[in-house]
């Protein structure tokens, strides 16, 4: 799970690069996202929860904030803009931590660690 600090860093990263950012969030846990989204950010939530619709919408965005997992990996890969990811996503004892020890083996070249 991403931390509130990661969301804040990601939002700040894009707000410094671009004026008038609107963030679109799709998550299995929109309640957590609503509670931890940085205050004052312009945010739209995808409450449909259809994986195909959520993925198509997120892939079509200008840029992407990913957490971890194969679903967000593919969104970052298919998106043509900047992809940022949580740099400390490999945690021992988790599914990804059981398969990867080096983030460079998982993230796509050019993605931005935060």
mmCIF file of N, CA and C in Angstrom, residues 20-76:
data_model
loop_
_atom_site.group_PDB
_atom_site.id
_atom_site.type_symbol
_atom_site.label_atom_id
_atom_site.label_comp_id
_atom_site.label_asym_id
_atom_site.label_seq_id
_atom_site.Cartn_x
_atom_site.Cartn_y
_atom_site.Cartn_z
ATOM 1 N N UNK A 20 -2.266 23.886 -12.884
ATOM 2 C CA UNK A 20 -3.666 23.433 -12.925
ATOM 3 C C UNK A 20 -3.816 21.926 -13.111
ATOM 4 N N UNK A 21 -3.122 21.158 -12.314
ATOM 5 C CA UNK A 21 -3.215 19.694 -12.395
ATOM 6 C C UNK A 21 -4.555 19.201 -11.863
ATOM 7 N N UNK A 22 -5.120 18.248 -12.562
ATOM 8 C CA UNK A 22 -6.256 17.483 -12.055
ATOM 9 C C UNK A 22 -5.797 16.040 -11.984
ATOM 10 N N UNK A 23 -5.951 15.435 -10.821
ATOM 11 C CA UNK A 23 -5.536 14.059 -10.602
ATOM 12 C C UNK A 23 -6.756 13.157 -10.682
ATOM 13 N N UNK A 24 -6.628 12.057 -11.399
ATOM 14 C CA UNK A 24 -7.697 11.070 -11.531
ATOM 15 C C UNK A 24 -7.235 9.822 -10.791
ATOM 16 N N UNK A 25 -8.039 9.392 -9.823
ATOM 17 C CA UNK A 25 -7.655 8.263 -8.982
ATOM 18 C C UNK A 25 -8.599 7.095 -9.189
ATOM 19 N N UNK A 26 -8.014 5.939 -9.441
ATOM 20 C CA UNK A 26 -8.756 4.674 -9.477
ATOM 21 C C UNK A 26 -8.080 3.758 -8.471
ATOM 22 N N UNK A 27 -8.863 3.158 -7.611
ATOM 23 C CA UNK A 27 -8.298 2.307 -6.576
ATOM 24 C C UNK A 27 -9.344 1.328 -6.078
ATOM 25 N N UNK A 28 -8.867 0.208 -5.568
ATOM 26 C CA UNK A 28 -9.770 -0.722 -4.900
ATOM 27 C C UNK A 28 -10.180 -0.180 -3.538
ATOM 28 N N UNK A 29 -9.472 0.842 -3.064
ATOM 29 C CA UNK A 29 -9.751 1.418 -1.753
ATOM 30 C C UNK A 29 -9.866 2.936 -1.878
ATOM 31 N N UNK A 30 -10.941 3.397 -2.522
ATOM 32 C CA UNK A 30 -11.095 4.843 -2.720
ATOM 33 C C UNK A 30 -11.286 5.574 -1.394
ATOM 34 N N UNK A 31 -11.817 4.890 -0.394
ATOM 35 C CA UNK A 31 -11.966 5.542 0.917
ATOM 36 C C UNK A 31 -10.599 5.967 1.444
ATOM 37 N N UNK A 32 -9.620 5.042 1.404
ATOM 38 C CA UNK A 32 -8.273 5.371 1.861
ATOM 39 C C UNK A 32 -7.712 6.528 1.044
ATOM 40 N N UNK A 33 -7.916 6.483 -0.266
ATOM 41 C CA UNK A 33 -7.408 7.548 -1.136
ATOM 42 C C UNK A 33 -8.032 8.889 -0.776
ATOM 43 N N UNK A 34 -9.336 8.911 -0.564
ATOM 44 C CA UNK A 34 -10.014 10.159 -0.203
ATOM 45 C C UNK A 34 -9.484 10.705 1.128
ATOM 46 N N UNK A 35 -9.205 9.817 2.059
ATOM 47 C CA UNK A 35 -8.714 10.239 3.376
ATOM 48 C C UNK A 35 -7.260 10.699 3.340
ATOM 49 N N UNK A 36 -6.497 10.274 2.344
ATOM 50 C CA UNK A 36 -5.062 10.557 2.318
ATOM 51 C C UNK A 36 -4.595 11.403 1.146
ATOM 52 N N UNK A 37 -5.530 11.883 0.343
ATOM 53 C CA UNK A 37 -5.172 12.771 -0.760
ATOM 54 C C UNK A 37 -4.744 14.120 -0.184
ATOM 55 N N UNK A 38 -3.669 14.696 -0.684
ATOM 56 C CA UNK A 38 -3.222 15.990 -0.171
ATOM 57 C C UNK A 38 -4.325 17.049 -0.262
ATOM 58 N N UNK A 39 -4.499 17.831 0.797
ATOM 59 C CA UNK A 39 -5.546 18.858 0.786
ATOM 60 C C UNK A 39 -5.305 19.892 -0.311
ATOM 61 N N UNK A 40 -6.383 20.360 -0.896
ATOM 62 C CA UNK A 40 -6.307 21.403 -1.908
ATOM 63 C C UNK A 40 -6.068 20.908 -3.321
ATOM 64 N N UNK A 41 -5.788 19.631 -3.488
ATOM 65 C CA UNK A 41 -5.546 19.090 -4.835
ATOM 66 C C UNK A 41 -6.871 18.909 -5.564
ATOM 67 N N UNK A 42 -6.861 19.182 -6.856
ATOM 68 C CA UNK A 42 -8.037 18.946 -7.705
ATOM 69 C C UNK A 42 -8.040 17.464 -8.062
ATOM 70 N N UNK A 43 -9.036 16.719 -7.570
ATOM 71 C CA UNK A 43 -9.054 15.268 -7.735
ATOM 72 C C UNK A 43 -10.412 14.800 -8.224
ATOM 73 N N UNK A 44 -10.385 13.856 -9.143
ATOM 74 C CA UNK A 44 -11.590 13.143 -9.595
ATOM 75 C C UNK A 44 -11.355 11.665 -9.295
ATOM 76 N N UNK A 45 -12.372 11.010 -8.782
ATOM 77 C CA UNK A 45 -12.262 9.591 -8.438
ATOM 78 C C UNK A 45 -13.072 8.756 -9.414
ATOM 79 N N UNK A 46 -12.487 7.667 -9.878
ATOM 80 C CA UNK A 46 -13.211 6.712 -10.717
ATOM 81 C C UNK A 46 -13.860 5.699 -9.782
ATOM 82 N N UNK A 47 -15.154 5.816 -9.617
ATOM 83 C CA UNK A 47 -15.856 4.934 -8.694
ATOM 84 C C UNK A 47 -16.509 3.752 -9.391
ATOM 85 N N UNK A 48 -16.273 3.585 -10.692
ATOM 86 C CA UNK A 48 -16.886 2.499 -11.457
ATOM 87 C C UNK A 48 -16.318 1.150 -11.021
ATOM 88 N N UNK A 49 -15.039 1.092 -10.807
ATOM 89 C CA UNK A 49 -14.322 -0.117 -10.412
ATOM 90 C C UNK A 49 -14.399 -1.241 -11.422
ATOM 91 N N UNK A 50 -14.529 -0.897 -12.681
ATOM 92 C CA UNK A 50 -14.353 -1.886 -13.741
ATOM 93 C C UNK A 50 -12.880 -1.835 -14.112
ATOM 94 N N UNK A 51 -12.142 -2.909 -13.940
ATOM 95 C CA UNK A 51 -10.713 -2.874 -14.246
ATOM 96 C C UNK A 51 -10.404 -2.409 -15.669
ATOM 97 N N UNK A 52 -11.200 -2.828 -16.633
ATOM 98 C CA UNK A 52 -10.946 -2.437 -18.026
ATOM 99 C C UNK A 52 -11.168 -0.946 -18.230
ATOM 100 N N UNK A 53 -12.250 -0.415 -17.671
ATOM 101 C CA UNK A 53 -12.538 1.017 -17.813
ATOM 102 C C UNK A 53 -11.491 1.833 -17.068
ATOM 103 N N UNK A 54 -11.196 1.452 -15.829
ATOM 104 C CA UNK A 54 -10.191 2.181 -15.053
ATOM 105 C C UNK A 54 -8.849 2.202 -15.785
ATOM 106 N N UNK A 55 -8.437 1.057 -16.311
ATOM 107 C CA UNK A 55 -7.153 0.999 -17.007
ATOM 108 C C UNK A 55 -7.162 1.878 -18.246
ATOM 109 N N UNK A 56 -8.246 1.816 -19.042
ATOM 110 C CA UNK A 56 -8.264 2.644 -20.258
ATOM 111 C C UNK A 56 -8.225 4.129 -19.938
ATOM 112 N N UNK A 57 -8.940 4.532 -18.887
ATOM 113 C CA UNK A 57 -8.932 5.948 -18.506
ATOM 114 C C UNK A 57 -7.537 6.347 -18.046
ATOM 115 N N UNK A 58 -6.931 5.577 -17.171
ATOM 116 C CA UNK A 58 -5.617 5.944 -16.636
ATOM 117 C C UNK A 58 -4.523 5.919 -17.700
ATOM 118 N N UNK A 59 -4.579 4.978 -18.608
ATOM 119 C CA UNK A 59 -3.593 4.926 -19.694
ATOM 120 C C UNK A 59 -3.704 6.166 -20.571
ATOM 121 N N UNK A 60 -4.906 6.711 -20.709
ATOM 122 C CA UNK A 60 -5.109 7.873 -21.582
ATOM 123 C C UNK A 60 -4.747 9.205 -20.914
ATOM 124 N N UNK A 61 -4.418 9.192 -19.631
ATOM 125 C CA UNK A 61 -4.043 10.428 -18.937
ATOM 126 C C UNK A 61 -2.683 10.924 -19.439
ATOM 127 N N UNK A 62 -2.399 12.191 -19.160
ATOM 128 C CA UNK A 62 -1.124 12.764 -19.593
ATOM 129 C C UNK A 62 0.067 12.097 -18.902
ATOM 130 N N UNK A 63 -0.095 11.757 -17.620
ATOM 131 C CA UNK A 63 0.987 11.178 -16.820
ATOM 132 C C UNK A 63 0.372 10.232 -15.796
ATOM 133 N N UNK A 64 1.222 9.447 -15.121
ATOM 134 C CA UNK A 64 0.720 8.416 -14.214
ATOM 135 C C UNK A 64 1.514 8.381 -12.907
ATOM 136 N N UNK A 65 0.787 8.201 -11.813
ATOM 137 C CA UNK A 65 1.378 7.889 -10.513
ATOM 138 C C UNK A 65 1.039 6.425 -10.253
ATOM 139 N N UNK A 66 2.056 5.582 -10.094
ATOM 140 C CA UNK A 66 1.798 4.166 -9.821
ATOM 141 C C UNK A 66 2.256 3.822 -8.409
ATOM 142 N N UNK A 67 1.642 2.805 -7.865
ATOM 143 C CA UNK A 67 2.114 2.300 -6.575
ATOM 144 C C UNK A 67 2.974 1.088 -6.879
ATOM 145 N N UNK A 68 2.391 -0.081 -6.989
ATOM 146 C CA UNK A 68 3.136 -1.277 -7.362
ATOM 147 C C UNK A 68 2.129 -2.331 -7.771
ATOM 148 N N UNK A 69 2.629 -3.401 -8.324
ATOM 149 C CA UNK A 69 1.751 -4.467 -8.790
ATOM 150 C C UNK A 69 1.660 -4.467 -10.301
ATOM 151 N N UNK A 70 1.224 -5.586 -10.835
ATOM 152 C CA UNK A 70 1.200 -5.728 -12.289
ATOM 153 C C UNK A 70 0.191 -4.807 -12.952
ATOM 154 N N UNK A 71 -0.929 -4.527 -12.307
ATOM 155 C CA UNK A 71 -1.954 -3.655 -12.891
ATOM 156 C C UNK A 71 -1.401 -2.245 -13.110
ATOM 157 N N UNK A 72 -0.836 -1.663 -12.061
ATOM 158 C CA UNK A 72 -0.293 -0.309 -12.220
ATOM 159 C C UNK A 72 0.957 -0.314 -13.095
ATOM 160 N N UNK A 73 1.718 -1.422 -13.095
ATOM 161 C CA UNK A 73 2.885 -1.502 -13.968
ATOM 162 C C UNK A 73 2.453 -1.344 -15.425
ATOM 163 N N UNK A 74 1.407 -2.062 -15.831
ATOM 164 C CA UNK A 74 0.941 -1.982 -17.214
ATOM 165 C C UNK A 74 0.383 -0.605 -17.538
ATOM 166 N N UNK A 75 -0.265 0.036 -16.585
ATOM 167 C CA UNK A 75 -0.761 1.393 -16.825
ATOM 168 C C UNK A 75 0.421 2.323 -17.087
ATOM 169 N N UNK A 76 1.459 2.227 -16.258
ATOM 170 C CA UNK A 76 2.651 3.047 -16.473
ATOM 171 C C UNK A 76 3.336 2.745 -17.793
#
